[in-house]
Amino acid sequence: MLKKIFSSKKEKRDISIDKQLDLNKLPQHVGIIMDGNGRWATGKGLIRTSGHKAGVKTLKKILKTCIKYNIPILTVYAFSTENWKRPMTEVNFLMNLFSSFLAEQIDEMCEDNVRIHFIGRVDELPGNLPNELHAAEERTKNNTGVRFNVAVNYGGRDEIVTAVKNIASEVQSGDLSIDKIDDKVIDDNLYTKDLPPVDLMIRTSGDIRLSNFLLWQAAYAEFWFTKTNWPDFSSEEFLQAIVDFQKRDRRFGGLSSK
Ligand code: IPE
Ligand code: IPE
Ligand code: MG
């Protein structure tokens, strides 16, 4: 039973994976829970933080793949509101990694026409990081290529609680009547406002859960899990996830479209 949940890398394929891709049926919005950095590192006898460093390389590759195939929106989970529970040394390492990732990548992202956006409680991040993240958003805001959302200090429940508070205060001030509250009003109060919902949600490293990521936006997402740890995740596996997604029958509560 469990076997079916995970993709099989061993399956023999005659045609290379990019040839199997239907460029007219690409997911518009892909979410990725980049998990397994720590396990990758400890499995190699290394310290956990070297797994995070290796994970950055994978992220660069996957972003390039989205650029190459014109996948419009990529949203990745980099740090959750729950990740503060980790040892301070690991948390500090991650914060520095976000900062150095941006410093190293921002020019290339501009060349690649990528628009970066951060979602989560960004302003509560330590030191100068909030300014650095906002500066990167500002620098890329007119780019028209891949929309690259990075969730940092993000929690799906927290996002919904914040939306509820905003909507409640609009009701209280008389700017909004209760019967006008619908899906769209809630969408408009999320970090992802103006973006379509997640079509494909990928999680690496074998755990089969959302861990508080994009709870509202993934309501009708197709889920795709792999046992591969994030640092070992490849562009081929990413394309495999998309090919598998293209074979799914998305009924949205209706009847089969096939
Ligand atoms: C994901 O890898 C990265 C972050 C949560 C920042 P983990 O650090 O969770 O790796 P595992 O799950 O412990 O292997
Ligand atoms: C989810 O991974 C968060 C990120 C990938 C950033 P976790 O490793 O924090 O999730 P749990 O604790 O296994 O649910
Ligand atoms: Mg993890």
Coordinates of C-alpha atoms and ligand atoms in Angstrom, one line a residue:
M1 CA 0.0 0.0 0.0
L2 CA 2.7 2.4 1.1
K3 CA 4.7 1.6 -2.0
K4 CA 2.2 3.3 -4.2
I5 CA 2.5 6.6 -2.4
F6 CA 6.2 6.9 -3.4
S7 CA 7.6 7.3 -6.9
S8 CA 9.8 4.5 -8.1
K9 CA 13.1 5.7 -9.5
K10 CA 14.0 2.2 -10.6
E11 CA 11.2 1.9 -13.1
K12 CA 12.8 1.5 -16.6
R13 CA 11.8 4.1 -19.0
D14 CA 12.4 4.0 -22.8
I15 CA 11.8 7.7 -23.4
S16 CA 13.8 10.3 -21.5
I17 CA 11.7 12.2 -19.0
D18 CA 11.7 15.6 -20.7
K19 CA 10.3 14.0 -23.8
Q20 CA 7.3 12.7 -21.8
L21 CA 6.5 16.1 -20.6
D22 CA 3.4 17.7 -22.1
L23 CA 4.3 21.4 -22.3
N24 CA 0.7 22.4 -22.8
K25 CA -0.3 20.8 -19.5
L26 CA 2.2 22.2 -17.1
P27 CA 1.2 22.9 -13.5
Q28 CA 0.8 26.6 -13.0
H29 CA 1.8 26.5 -9.3
V30 CA 4.2 24.0 -7.8
G31 CA 4.8 23.8 -4.0
I32 CA 7.8 22.0 -2.6
I33 CA 8.4 20.9 1.0
M34 CA 12.2 20.6 0.8
D35 CA 12.7 18.0 3.5
G36 CA 15.5 15.7 4.5
N37 CA 18.6 17.9 4.6
G38 CA 19.5 16.7 8.1
R39 CA 19.0 13.0 7.3
W40 CA 21.1 13.4 4.2
A41 CA 23.9 14.8 6.2
T42 CA 23.8 12.5 9.2
G43 CA 23.6 9.5 6.8
K44 CA 26.9 10.6 5.5
G45 CA 28.4 11.1 8.9
L46 CA 28.3 14.9 8.5
I47 CA 26.8 17.6 10.7
R48 CA 23.1 18.6 9.9
T49 CA 24.0 22.0 8.7
S50 CA 26.1 20.6 5.8
G51 CA 22.8 19.1 4.6
H52 CA 21.2 22.6 4.5
K53 CA 24.2 23.8 2.4
A54 CA 23.8 21.0 0.0
G55 CA 20.1 21.7 -0.1
V56 CA 20.7 25.2 -1.5
K57 CA 22.4 23.6 -4.6
T58 CA 19.3 21.5 -5.2
L59 CA 17.1 24.6 -4.9
K60 CA 19.2 26.4 -7.5
K61 CA 18.8 23.5 -9.9
I62 CA 15.1 23.2 -9.5
L63 CA 14.6 26.9 -10.0
K64 CA 16.6 26.7 -13.2
T65 CA 14.4 23.8 -14.3
C66 CA 11.3 25.9 -13.7
I67 CA 12.8 28.7 -15.8
K68 CA 13.7 26.3 -18.6
Y69 CA 10.2 24.8 -18.8
N70 CA 8.3 28.0 -18.1
I71 CA 6.6 26.8 -14.9
P72 CA 5.0 30.1 -13.8
I73 CA 5.0 29.8 -10.0
L74 CA 7.3 27.9 -7.6
T75 CA 6.7 28.1 -3.8
V76 CA 9.2 26.4 -1.6
Y77 CA 9.1 25.8 2.2
A78 CA 12.4 27.0 3.6
F79 CA 11.7 27.6 7.3
S80 CA 8.4 27.0 9.3
T81 CA 7.0 28.9 12.3
E82 CA 7.7 25.6 14.1
N83 CA 11.4 25.4 13.1
W84 CA 12.4 27.8 15.9
K85 CA 12.2 24.8 18.1
R86 CA 15.5 23.6 16.7
P87 CA 18.9 24.2 18.4
M88 CA 20.0 27.9 18.1
T89 CA 23.1 27.0 16.2
E90 CA 21.1 25.3 13.4
V91 CA 18.6 28.2 13.3
N92 CA 21.4 30.8 13.1
F93 CA 23.0 28.8 10.4
L94 CA 19.8 28.8 8.4
M95 CA 19.3 32.5 8.8
N96 CA 22.9 33.1 7.5
L97 CA 22.2 30.7 4.7
F98 CA 19.1 32.7 3.5
S99 CA 21.2 35.8 3.6
S100 CA 24.1 34.4 1.6
F101 CA 21.8 32.6 -0.8
L102 CA 20.3 36.0 -1.7
A103 CA 23.6 37.8 -2.0
E104 CA 24.9 35.1 -4.3
Q105 CA 21.8 34.6 -6.4
I106 CA 20.2 37.9 -6.8
D107 CA 22.1 39.0 -10.0
E108 CA 21.4 35.7 -11.7
M109 CA 17.8 35.8 -10.7
C110 CA 17.6 39.2 -12.4
E111 CA 19.3 37.9 -15.5
D112 CA 16.8 35.0 -15.5
N113 CA 13.8 37.4 -15.2
V114 CA 12.8 35.7 -11.8
R115 CA 10.6 37.6 -9.4
I116 CA 11.3 36.6 -5.9
H117 CA 8.8 37.0 -3.1
F118 CA 8.9 35.9 0.5
I119 CA 5.9 34.6 2.4
G120 CA 5.7 34.3 6.2
R121 CA 6.4 36.5 9.2
V122 CA 9.4 37.9 7.4
D123 CA 9.6 41.1 9.5
E124 CA 10.1 39.0 12.7
L125 CA 13.4 37.5 11.3
P126 CA 16.6 38.5 13.1
G127 CA 19.0 41.3 12.3
N128 CA 19.1 42.8 8.9
L129 CA 17.5 39.8 7.2
P130 CA 14.0 41.5 6.8
N131 CA 15.7 44.4 4.9
E132 CA 17.7 42.0 2.7
L133 CA 14.6 40.0 1.8
H134 CA 12.6 43.2 1.0
A135 CA 15.4 44.6 -1.0
A136 CA 15.5 41.4 -3.1
E137 CA 11.8 41.6 -3.7
E138 CA 12.1 45.2 -4.7
R139 CA 14.9 44.6 -7.1
T140 CA 13.0 41.8 -8.9
K141 CA 9.5 43.2 -8.7
N142 CA 9.2 44.1 -12.4
N143 CA 10.6 40.8 -13.6
T144 CA 8.0 38.8 -15.6
G145 CA 9.4 35.3 -15.6
V146 CA 9.1 32.6 -12.9
R147 CA 7.5 33.8 -9.7
F148 CA 9.6 32.3 -7.0
N149 CA 8.0 32.4 -3.5
V150 CA 10.2 31.4 -0.5
A151 CA 8.3 30.6 2.7
V152 CA 10.4 31.8 5.6
N153 CA 9.0 31.8 9.1
Y154 CA 5.8 30.6 7.4
G155 CA 2.9 28.7 9.0
G156 CA -0.3 27.9 7.2
R157 CA -2.4 28.2 10.4
D158 CA -0.8 31.5 11.3
E159 CA -1.5 32.7 7.8
I160 CA -5.2 31.8 8.2
V161 CA -5.4 33.3 11.7
T162 CA -3.9 36.6 10.4
A163 CA -6.4 36.6 7.5
V164 CA -9.3 36.0 9.9
K165 CA -8.2 38.9 12.1
N166 CA -7.9 41.3 9.0
I167 CA -11.3 40.3 7.8
A168 CA -12.9 40.6 11.3
S169 CA -11.5 44.1 11.7
E170 CA -12.9 45.1 8.3
V171 CA -16.3 43.8 9.4
Q172 CA -15.9 45.7 12.8
S173 CA -15.2 48.9 11.0
G174 CA -18.1 48.5 8.8
D175 CA -16.0 48.2 5.6
L176 CA -17.2 44.7 4.9
S177 CA -20.5 42.9 5.6
I178 CA -20.4 39.3 6.8
D179 CA -22.4 38.0 3.9
K180 CA -19.7 39.3 1.5
I181 CA -17.1 36.9 3.0
D182 CA -16.3 34.2 0.5
D183 CA -13.3 32.2 -0.8
K184 CA -12.1 35.3 -2.7
V185 CA -12.1 37.5 0.4
I186 CA -10.0 34.9 2.2
D187 CA -7.6 34.4 -0.8
D188 CA -7.1 38.2 -0.9
N189 CA -5.9 38.1 2.7
L190 CA -3.3 35.5 2.3
Y191 CA 0.4 35.9 1.3
T192 CA -0.4 34.3 -2.0
K193 CA -3.1 36.8 -3.0
D194 CA -3.3 37.2 -6.8
L195 CA -1.8 33.7 -7.3
P196 CA -3.6 30.6 -8.4
P197 CA -3.8 27.7 -5.9
V198 CA -1.2 25.0 -5.8
D199 CA -1.6 22.4 -8.5
L200 CA 1.2 20.1 -7.5
M201 CA 2.7 19.6 -4.0
I202 CA 6.0 17.8 -3.7
R203 CA 7.6 16.6 -0.5
T204 CA 11.0 14.9 -0.4
S205 CA 12.5 12.5 2.1
G206 CA 9.7 10.1 2.9
D207 CA 7.4 11.9 5.3
I208 CA 3.8 12.1 4.1
R209 CA 2.5 15.3 5.7
L210 CA 2.0 19.0 5.0
S211 CA 3.7 20.2 8.2
N212 CA 1.6 23.4 8.1
F213 CA 2.5 24.4 4.5
L214 CA -0.1 26.2 2.3
L215 CA -3.1 24.6 4.0
W216 CA -5.7 26.7 2.2
Q217 CA -3.9 26.9 -1.1
A218 CA -3.3 23.2 -1.4
A219 CA -7.0 22.3 -1.0
Y220 CA -7.1 20.6 -4.5
A221 CA -3.4 20.1 -5.0
E222 CA -2.1 16.8 -6.3
F223 CA 0.4 15.4 -3.9
W224 CA 3.6 13.7 -4.9
F225 CA 6.1 12.1 -2.4
T226 CA 9.5 10.7 -2.8
K227 CA 11.9 9.1 -0.4
T228 CA 14.8 11.0 -1.9
N229 CA 16.3 13.5 0.5
W230 CA 16.2 17.1 -0.7
P231 CA 20.0 17.4 -1.4
D232 CA 19.8 14.4 -3.7
F233 CA 16.6 15.5 -5.5
S234 CA 17.3 16.0 -9.2
S235 CA 15.7 17.9 -12.1
E236 CA 14.8 14.5 -13.6
E237 CA 12.9 13.6 -10.5
F238 CA 11.2 17.0 -10.5
L239 CA 10.1 16.4 -14.1
Q240 CA 9.0 12.9 -13.2
A241 CA 6.7 14.5 -10.6
I242 CA 5.2 16.7 -13.3
V243 CA 4.8 13.9 -15.8
D244 CA 2.9 11.9 -13.0
F245 CA 0.9 15.0 -12.3
Q246 CA -0.2 15.2 -15.9
K247 CA -1.6 11.7 -15.7
R248 CA -3.8 12.4 -12.7
D249 CA -7.5 12.9 -13.2
R250 CA -8.3 16.1 -11.4
R251 CA -12.0 16.0 -10.8
F252 CA -12.5 18.9 -8.4
G253 CA -15.5 17.2 -7.0
G254 CA -17.0 16.7 -10.5
L255 CA -16.9 13.8 -12.8
S256 CA -13.9 12.5 -14.8
S257 CA -12.6 14.7 -17.5
K258 CA -11.0 11.8 -19.3
Ligands
IPE1 C1 14.5 20.5 5.7 O1 15.3 19.6 6.2 C2 15.0 21.9 5.9 C3 14.4 22.7 7.0 C4 13.4 22.3 7.7 C5 14.9 24.0 7.3 P1 15.4 19.1 7.7 O2 16.3 19.9 8.4 O3 14.0 19.1 8.2 O4 15.9 17.6 7.5 P2 15.4 16.3 8.3 O5 14.0 16.2 8.1 O6 15.8 16.6 9.7 O7 16.2 15.2 7.7
IPE2 C1 8.9 21.2 7.1 O1 9.9 20.3 7.4 C2 9.5 22.5 7.0 C3 10.4 22.8 5.9 C4 10.8 21.9 5.0 C5 11.1 24.1 5.9 P1 10.1 19.8 9.0 O2 11.2 18.9 8.9 O3 10.2 21.0 9.9 O4 8.7 19.1 9.3 P2 8.4 18.0 10.4 O5 8.8 18.5 11.7 O6 9.1 16.7 10.0 O7 6.9 17.9 10.3
MG3 MG 12.5 17.7 8.3

